PDB file of C-alpha atoms in Angstrom:
ATOM      1  CA  ASP P 128       4.155 -18.532 -19.654  1.00 55.00           C
ATOM      2  CA  THR P 129       1.177 -18.093 -16.290  1.00 74.00           C
ATOM      3  CA  GLY P 130       3.921 -15.758 -14.576  1.00 92.00           C
ATOM      4  CA  VAL P 131       3.295 -12.029 -13.572  1.00 96.00           C
ATOM      5  CA  SER P 132       3.858  -9.709 -16.874  1.00 96.00           C
ATOM      6  CA  GLN P 133       4.284  -5.856 -17.583  1.00 97.00           C
ATOM      7  CA  ASP P 134       4.095  -3.767 -20.523  1.00 97.00           C
ATOM      8  CA  PRO P 135       5.884  -2.046 -22.193  1.00 97.00           C
ATOM      9  CA  ARG P 136       9.095  -3.454 -20.789  1.00 96.00           C
ATOM     10  CA  HIS P 137      10.731   0.043 -21.698  1.00 96.00           C
ATOM     11  CA  LYS P 138       9.419   3.294 -21.557  1.00 97.00           C
ATOM     12  CA  ILE P 139      11.457   6.817 -22.891  1.00 98.00           C
ATOM     13  CA  THR P 140       8.937   9.771 -22.008  1.00 98.00           C
ATOM     14  CA  LYS P 141       9.923  13.339 -22.376  1.00 97.00           C
ATOM     15  CA  ARG P 142       9.354  15.545 -19.172  1.00 97.00           C
ATOM     16  CA  GLY P 143       5.580  16.536 -19.080  1.00 97.00           C
ATOM     17  CA  GLN P 144       3.972  13.460 -21.103  1.00 98.00           C
ATOM     18  CA  ASN P 145       1.783  10.886 -19.320  1.00 98.00           C
ATOM     19  CA  VAL P 146       2.308   7.368 -19.227  1.00 98.00           C
ATOM     20  CA  THR P 147       0.389   4.196 -18.793  1.00 98.00           C
ATOM     21  CA  PHE P 148       2.162   0.736 -17.498  1.00 98.00           C
ATOM     22  CA  ARG P 149       0.307  -2.378 -17.160  1.00 98.00           C
ATOM     23  CA  CYS P 150       0.312  -5.622 -15.271  1.00 98.00           C
ATOM     24  CA  ASP P 151      -0.826  -8.778 -15.853  1.00 97.00           C
ATOM     25  CA  PRO P 152      -1.016 -11.012 -12.661  1.00 96.00           C
ATOM     26  CA  ILE P 153      -1.109 -14.487 -12.292  1.00 93.00           C
ATOM     27  CA  SER P 154      -4.648 -15.462 -13.278  1.00 90.00           C
ATOM     28  CA  GLU P 155      -5.504 -17.180  -9.726  1.00 86.00           C
ATOM     29  CA  HIS P 156      -4.187 -14.776  -7.621  1.00 90.00           C
ATOM     30  CA  ASN P 157      -6.077 -11.676  -6.022  1.00 89.00           C
ATOM     31  CA  ARG P 158      -3.440  -9.795  -4.734  1.00 90.00           C
ATOM     32  CA  LEU P 159      -1.832  -7.272  -6.746  1.00 94.00           C
ATOM     33  CA  TYR P 160       1.111  -4.816  -6.106  1.00 94.00           C
ATOM     34  CA  TRP P 161       2.886  -1.929  -7.012  1.00 96.00           C
ATOM     35  CA  TYR P 162       6.370  -0.716  -6.488  1.00 96.00           C
ATOM     36  CA  ARG P 163       8.759   1.475  -7.560  1.00 96.00           C
ATOM     37  CA  GLN P 164      13.188   0.487  -8.073  1.00 96.00           C
ATOM     38  CA  THR P 165      16.452   2.765  -8.887  1.00 93.00           C
ATOM     39  CA  LEU P 166      19.713   1.371  -9.761  1.00 86.00           C
ATOM     40  CA  GLY P 167      20.875  -0.682  -7.056  1.00 82.00           C
ATOM     41  CA  GLN P 168      18.329  -0.217  -4.187  1.00 88.00           C
ATOM     42  CA  GLY P 169      16.093  -1.756  -2.748  1.00 92.00           C
ATOM     43  CA  PRO P 170      12.129  -1.492  -4.430  1.00 93.00           C
ATOM     44  CA  GLU P 171       9.929   0.210  -2.432  1.00 93.00           C
ATOM     45  CA  PHE P 172       6.088  -0.361  -2.068  1.00 91.00           C
ATOM     46  CA  LEU P 173       3.388   2.026  -3.781  1.00 94.00           C
ATOM     47  CA  THR P 174       0.187   0.476  -3.643  1.00 93.00           C
ATOM     48  CA  TYR P 175      -1.720  -2.676  -3.194  1.00 90.00           C
ATOM     49  CA  PHE P 176      -5.311  -4.006  -4.850  1.00 92.00           C
ATOM     50  CA  GLN P 177      -6.992  -7.095  -3.328  1.00 90.00           C
ATOM     51  CA  ASN P 178      -9.356  -7.885  -6.043  1.00 92.00           C
ATOM     52  CA  GLU P 179     -10.369  -4.690  -7.087  1.00 93.00           C
ATOM     53  CA  ALA P 180     -10.299  -2.619  -3.834  1.00 93.00           C
ATOM     54  CA  GLN P 181      -6.714  -0.510  -3.520  1.00 92.00           C
ATOM     55  CA  LEU P 182      -6.058  -1.199   0.070  1.00 88.00           C
ATOM     56  CA  GLU P 183      -2.832   0.679   0.665  1.00 87.00           C
ATOM     57  CA  LYS P 184      -1.094   3.560  -1.112  1.00 89.00           C
ATOM     58  CA  SER P 185       2.789   4.947  -0.223  1.00 88.00           C
ATOM     59  CA  ARG P 186       2.819   8.280   0.449  1.00 86.00           C
ATOM     60  CA  LEU P 187       5.367   7.952  -2.149  1.00 82.00           C
ATOM     61  CA  LEU P 188       2.734   8.096  -4.659  1.00 85.00           C
ATOM     62  CA  SER P 189       1.716  11.417  -5.103  1.00 87.00           C
ATOM     63  CA  ASP P 190      -1.395  12.965  -7.119  1.00 92.00           C
ATOM     64  CA  ARG P 191       0.304  12.446 -10.173  1.00 95.00           C
ATOM     65  CA  PHE P 192       0.144   8.705  -9.343  1.00 96.00           C
ATOM     66  CA  SER P 193      -3.087   6.788  -9.939  1.00 95.00           C
ATOM     67  CA  ALA P 194      -3.458   2.712 -10.042  1.00 96.00           C
ATOM     68  CA  GLU P 195      -6.728   0.995 -11.139  1.00 96.00           C
ATOM     69  CA  ARG P 196      -7.339  -3.063 -10.747  1.00 96.00           C
ATOM     70  CA  PRO P 197     -11.113  -2.340 -12.309  1.00 91.00           C
ATOM     71  CA  LYS P 198     -12.267  -5.912 -12.595  1.00 87.00           C
ATOM     72  CA  GLY P 199      -9.518  -7.283 -10.224  1.00 86.00           C
ATOM     73  CA  SER P 200      -7.449  -8.840 -12.855  1.00 91.00           C
ATOM     74  CA  PHE P 201      -5.052  -6.570 -14.747  1.00 96.00           C
ATOM     75  CA  SER P 202      -4.021  -3.618 -13.300  1.00 98.00           C
ATOM     76  CA  THR P 203      -2.841  -0.238 -14.548  1.00 98.00           C
ATOM     77  CA  LEU P 204      -0.425   2.921 -13.337  1.00 98.00           C
ATOM     78  CA  GLU P 205      -0.401   6.202 -14.695  1.00 97.00           C
ATOM     79  CA  ILE P 206       2.087   8.699 -13.767  1.00 97.00           C
ATOM     80  CA  GLN P 207       0.789  12.752 -15.185  1.00 97.00           C
ATOM     81  CA  ARG P 208       3.005  15.138 -16.121  1.00 97.00           C
ATOM     82  CA  THR P 209       6.467  13.313 -15.329  1.00 97.00           C
ATOM     83  CA  GLU P 210       9.207  14.476 -13.793  1.00 96.00           C
ATOM     84  CA  GLN P 211      12.290  13.367 -14.115  1.00 95.00           C
ATOM     85  CA  GLY P 212      12.606  12.402 -10.930  1.00 94.00           C
ATOM     86  CA  ASP P 213      10.134   9.727 -11.878  1.00 96.00           C
ATOM     87  CA  SER P 214      12.947   7.478 -14.121  1.00 97.00           C
ATOM     88  CA  ALA P 215      12.838   4.242 -12.268  1.00 96.00           C
ATOM     89  CA  MET P 216      11.569   0.999 -12.852  1.00 96.00           C
ATOM     90  CA  TYR P 217       7.908  -0.188 -11.886  1.00 98.00           C
ATOM     91  CA  LEU P 218       7.557  -3.408 -10.789  1.00 97.00           C
ATOM     92  CA  CYS P 219       4.693  -4.991 -10.192  1.00 97.00           C
ATOM     93  CA  ALA P 220       3.773  -8.546  -8.324  1.00 95.00           C
ATOM     94  CA  SER P 221       0.766 -10.843  -7.519  1.00 92.00           C
ATOM     95  CA  SER P 222      -0.056 -13.236  -4.713  1.00 88.00           C
ATOM     96  CA  LEU P 223      -2.758 -15.205  -3.173  1.00 83.00           C
ATOM     97  CA  GLN P 224      -4.571 -13.826  -0.287  1.00 72.00           C
ATOM     98  CA  GLY P 225      -2.673 -14.443   2.939  1.00 61.00           C
ATOM     99  CA  TRP P 226       0.639 -14.396   0.737  1.00 51.00           C
ATOM    100  CA  GLU P 227       2.759 -15.235   4.524  1.00 57.00           C
ATOM    101  CA  ARG P 228       2.442 -18.997   3.226  1.00 57.00           C
ATOM    102  CA  ASN P 229       2.095 -18.172  -0.669  1.00 62.00           C
ATOM    103  CA  THR P 230       5.071 -16.457  -2.599  1.00 81.00           C
ATOM    104  CA  ILE P 231       4.949 -13.483  -4.111  1.00 86.00           C
ATOM    105  CA  TYR P 232       5.589 -13.738  -7.630  1.00 91.00           C
ATOM    106  CA  PHE P 233       7.129 -10.389  -9.303  1.00 94.00           C
ATOM    107  CA  GLY P 234       7.073  -9.095 -12.957  1.00 96.00           C
ATOM    108  CA  GLU P 235      10.121  -8.379 -14.760  1.00 95.00           C
ATOM    109  CA  GLY P 236       9.161  -4.575 -14.286  1.00 96.00           C
ATOM    110  CA  SER P 237       8.629  -1.517 -16.733  1.00 97.00           C
ATOM    111  CA  TRP P 238      11.759   1.014 -17.105  1.00 96.00           C
ATOM    112  CA  LEU P 239      10.699   4.232 -17.147  1.00 97.00           C
ATOM    113  CA  THR P 240      13.345   6.597 -18.834  1.00 97.00           C
ATOM    114  CA  VAL P 241      12.196  10.473 -18.541  1.00 97.00           C
ATOM    115  CA  VAL P 242      14.397  12.959 -20.213  1.00 96.00           C
TER     116      VAL P 242
ATOM    117  CA  THR K  51      16.850   5.968   8.146  1.00 65.00           C
ATOM    118  CA  GLN K  52      16.253   2.603   6.213  1.00 76.00           C
ATOM    119  CA  LEU K  53      14.395   0.153   8.244  1.00 86.00           C
ATOM    120  CA  LEU K  54      16.618  -2.849   6.892  1.00 93.00           C
ATOM    121  CA  GLU K  55      20.522  -1.795   6.079  1.00 94.00           C
ATOM    122  CA  GLN K  56      22.918  -4.236   3.994  1.00 96.00           C
ATOM    123  CA  SER K  57      25.698  -4.735   3.543  1.00 96.00           C
ATOM    124  CA  PRO K  58      27.994  -4.485   1.994  1.00 96.00           C
ATOM    125  CA  GLN K  59      26.511  -2.391  -0.404  1.00 95.00           C
ATOM    126  CA  PHE K  60      29.034  -3.310  -3.296  1.00 96.00           C
ATOM    127  CA  LEU K  61      30.922  -6.704  -3.120  1.00 96.00           C
ATOM    128  CA  SER K  62      32.746  -7.617  -6.321  1.00 97.00           C
ATOM    129  CA  ILE K  63      35.053 -11.092  -6.247  1.00 96.00           C
ATOM    130  CA  GLN K  64      36.886 -13.867  -8.155  1.00 97.00           C
ATOM    131  CA  GLU K  65      34.723 -17.024  -8.604  1.00 97.00           C
ATOM    132  CA  GLY K  66      35.134 -19.853  -6.103  1.00 97.00           C
ATOM    133  CA  GLU K  67      35.501 -16.970  -3.802  1.00 97.00           C
ATOM    134  CA  ASN K  68      33.759 -17.246  -0.159  1.00 97.00           C
ATOM    135  CA  LEU K  69      31.071 -14.057   0.342  1.00 97.00           C
ATOM    136  CA  THR K  70      28.762 -13.016   3.538  1.00 98.00           C
ATOM    137  CA  VAL K  71      26.279 -10.497   3.358  1.00 98.00           C
ATOM    138  CA  TYR K  72      24.154  -9.093   6.024  1.00 97.00           C
ATOM    139  CA  CYS K  73      20.675  -7.643   6.852  1.00 97.00           C
ATOM    140  CA  ASN K  74      20.856  -5.838  10.187  1.00 95.00           C
ATOM    141  CA  SER K  75      17.248  -4.303  12.074  1.00 92.00           C
ATOM    142  CA  SER K  76      16.901  -2.327  14.974  1.00 90.00           C
ATOM    143  CA  SER K  77      13.464  -4.329  14.756  1.00 90.00           C
ATOM    144  CA  VAL K  78      11.723  -7.259  15.435  1.00 90.00           C
ATOM    145  CA  PHE K  79      10.282  -9.337  12.866  1.00 88.00           C
ATOM    146  CA  SER K  80       8.034 -12.299  12.683  1.00 86.00           C
ATOM    147  CA  SER K  81       9.795 -13.279   9.329  1.00 87.00           C
ATOM    148  CA  LEU K  82      12.448 -12.187   6.790  1.00 92.00           C
ATOM    149  CA  GLN K  83      13.110 -13.376   3.149  1.00 92.00           C
ATOM    150  CA  TRP K  84      15.926 -13.288   1.438  1.00 96.00           C
ATOM    151  CA  TYR K  85      15.226 -12.727  -2.740  1.00 96.00           C
ATOM    152  CA  ARG K  86      18.033 -12.614  -5.685  1.00 96.00           C
ATOM    153  CA  GLN K  87      17.115 -10.101  -8.929  1.00 95.00           C
ATOM    154  CA  GLU K  88      19.515 -10.712 -11.712  1.00 92.00           C
ATOM    155  CA  PRO K  89      19.590  -7.539 -14.236  1.00 87.00           C
ATOM    156  CA  GLY K  90      16.645  -6.893 -16.099  1.00 86.00           C
ATOM    157  CA  GLU K  91      14.168  -9.108 -14.046  1.00 90.00           C
ATOM    158  CA  GLY K  92      11.966  -9.154 -10.838  1.00 93.00           C
ATOM    159  CA  PRO K  93      13.449 -10.380  -7.657  1.00 94.00           C
ATOM    160  CA  VAL K  94      12.806 -14.717  -7.058  1.00 93.00           C
ATOM    161  CA  LEU K  95      12.618 -14.954  -3.668  1.00 92.00           C
ATOM    162  CA  LEU K  96      15.091 -17.549  -2.502  1.00 95.00           C
ATOM    163  CA  VAL K  97      13.773 -19.004   1.158  1.00 93.00           C
ATOM    164  CA  THR K  98      11.743 -17.695   4.288  1.00 90.00           C
ATOM    165  CA  VAL K  99      13.557 -17.828   7.463  1.00 92.00           C
ATOM    166  CA  VAL K 100      10.839 -17.447  10.312  1.00 89.00           C
ATOM    167  CA  THR K 101      12.445 -18.811  13.743  1.00 90.00           C
ATOM    168  CA  GLY K 102      15.034 -17.136  15.726  1.00 92.00           C
ATOM    169  CA  GLY K 103      18.878 -18.869  14.955  1.00 94.00           C
ATOM    170  CA  GLU K 104      17.700 -20.622  12.019  1.00 95.00           C
ATOM    171  CA  VAL K 105      19.704 -22.074   9.479  1.00 97.00           C
ATOM    172  CA  LYS K 106      19.093 -22.643   6.349  1.00 96.00           C
ATOM    173  CA  LYS K 107      20.724 -23.827   2.944  1.00 96.00           C
ATOM    174  CA  LEU K 108      20.129 -23.816  -0.269  1.00 95.00           C
ATOM    175  CA  LYS K 109      22.801 -25.874  -2.390  1.00 95.00           C
ATOM    176  CA  ARG K 110      25.555 -23.560  -1.676  1.00 97.00           C
ATOM    177  CA  LEU K 111      23.995 -20.213  -0.498  1.00 97.00           C
ATOM    178  CA  THR K 112      23.481 -20.713   3.874  1.00 98.00           C
ATOM    179  CA  PHE K 113      20.894 -17.975   5.189  1.00 97.00           C
ATOM    180  CA  GLN K 114      20.531 -17.679   9.081  1.00 97.00           C
ATOM    181  CA  PHE K 115      18.313 -15.851  10.936  1.00 96.00           C
ATOM    182  CA  GLY K 116      19.729 -14.112  13.544  1.00 95.00           C
ATOM    183  CA  ASP K 117      18.563 -15.472  17.344  1.00 93.00           C
ATOM    184  CA  ALA K 118      17.007 -12.141  18.357  1.00 94.00           C
ATOM    185  CA  ARG K 119      15.022 -11.778  14.916  1.00 92.00           C
ATOM    186  CA  LYS K 120      16.572  -8.398  13.558  1.00 93.00           C
ATOM    187  CA  ASP K 121      19.105  -9.692  11.754  1.00 95.00           C
ATOM    188  CA  SER K 122      20.252 -12.374   9.108  1.00 97.00           C
ATOM    189  CA  SER K 123      23.202 -13.189   6.700  1.00 97.00           C
ATOM    190  CA  LEU K 124      23.701 -14.985   3.470  1.00 98.00           C
ATOM    191  CA  HIS K 125      26.495 -17.149   3.103  1.00 98.00           C
ATOM    192  CA  ILE K 126      27.584 -17.698  -0.112  1.00 98.00           C
ATOM    193  CA  THR K 127      30.256 -20.998  -0.541  1.00 98.00           C
ATOM    194  CA  ALA K 128      32.481 -20.749  -3.512  1.00 97.00           C
ATOM    195  CA  ALA K 129      30.971 -18.288  -5.602  1.00 97.00           C
ATOM    196  CA  GLN K 130      30.340 -18.731  -9.545  1.00 97.00           C
ATOM    197  CA  PRO K 131      29.453 -15.925 -12.048  1.00 96.00           C
ATOM    198  CA  GLY K 132      25.578 -17.167 -12.145  1.00 95.00           C
ATOM    199  CA  ASP K 133      25.524 -15.817  -8.362  1.00 96.00           C
ATOM    200  CA  THR K 134      25.592 -12.279 -10.263  1.00 96.00           C
ATOM    201  CA  GLY K 135      23.157 -10.052  -9.086  1.00 95.00           C
ATOM    202  CA  LEU K 136      21.664  -8.131  -6.800  1.00 96.00           C
ATOM    203  CA  TYR K 137      20.788  -9.775  -3.210  1.00 97.00           C
ATOM    204  CA  LEU K 138      17.646  -7.855  -1.271  1.00 97.00           C
ATOM    205  CA  CYS K 139      16.600  -9.391   2.573  1.00 96.00           C
ATOM    206  CA  ALA K 140      12.712  -8.637   2.522  1.00 93.00           C
ATOM    207  CA  VAL K 141      10.311  -8.213   5.559  1.00 90.00           C
ATOM    208  CA  PRO K 142       6.646  -8.125   5.756  1.00 79.00           C
ATOM    209  CA  ASN K 143       4.367  -6.560   7.932  1.00 65.00           C
ATOM    210  CA  TYR K 144       6.235  -4.279   9.680  1.00 60.00           C
ATOM    211  CA  GLY K 145       3.757  -2.374  11.290  1.00 57.00           C
ATOM    212  CA  GLY K 146       1.727  -5.350  11.347  1.00 55.00           C
ATOM    213  CA  ALA K 147      -0.738  -3.690   9.000  1.00 50.00           C
ATOM    214  CA  THR K 148      -0.528  -4.747   5.636  1.00 57.00           C
ATOM    215  CA  ASN K 149       0.475  -7.744   3.750  1.00 66.00           C
ATOM    216  CA  LYS K 150       3.450  -6.126   1.879  1.00 78.00           C
ATOM    217  CA  LEU K 151       6.705  -6.690   1.929  1.00 85.00           C
ATOM    218  CA  ILE K 152       9.532  -3.638   2.954  1.00 89.00           C
ATOM    219  CA  PHE K 153      13.161  -4.663   0.940  1.00 93.00           C
ATOM    220  CA  GLY K 154      16.215  -3.430   2.103  1.00 94.00           C
ATOM    221  CA  THR K 155      18.884  -1.134   0.747  1.00 93.00           C
ATOM    222  CA  GLY K 156      20.239  -4.337  -1.449  1.00 95.00           C
ATOM    223  CA  THR K 157      23.324  -5.785  -1.735  1.00 96.00           C
ATOM    224  CA  LEU K 158      24.988  -5.840  -5.534  1.00 96.00           C
ATOM    225  CA  LEU K 159      27.114  -8.659  -6.280  1.00 96.00           C
ATOM    226  CA  ALA K 160      29.498  -9.367  -9.115  1.00 96.00           C
ATOM    227  CA  VAL K 161      30.951 -12.559  -9.650  1.00 97.00           C
ATOM    228  CA  GLN K 162      34.062 -12.417 -12.386  1.00 96.00           C
ATOM    229  CA  PRO K 163      35.542 -15.559 -13.759  1.00 94.00           C
TER     230      PRO K 163
END
């Protein structure tokens, strides 16, 4: 399967712990996006990369959040000192540059529960 | 306030019924997309509409873009349990700055057999 893959699919962590999610995009896609989604709501944009460059970050991405895409392939999203309000599904997506003519493909998401 | 407001927020219907979901905004968009998201999955693109007044059909689903390109509707004929999911409208490039999608508030559809 050559779709967008995310790992882990589910993570339960104690408040204050750090967590890291990984995303492997479709191999030829140079754009990668992270979104956050709470139950029954639409996804909210967090950040996106073009190749290894992080071109935009939402104000939702507090200082405790950091995303990287070191070699322009896979990406990681780290949340430090997790809070209960961080509980959500974190979605990764990828597309070709100029995605208006190319579809964005989403992964299955990584569910985070902070207890 | 949300850029894209969807209504209804939640809809539970019986198999075979028809339904319409709405996506409204006060802003004008160059294009609009509809996605369906099944439980435990990421959103999957259903359609993109780009022209005011445009109507697109995908089997039992009919999508319409408003004449003024501020709103859109999704009509499902003879709904089936497999149509169950979260329906999301989304727009690209709002503000013209970046290639990202902004999603609506979502409509959660449950079709009972």
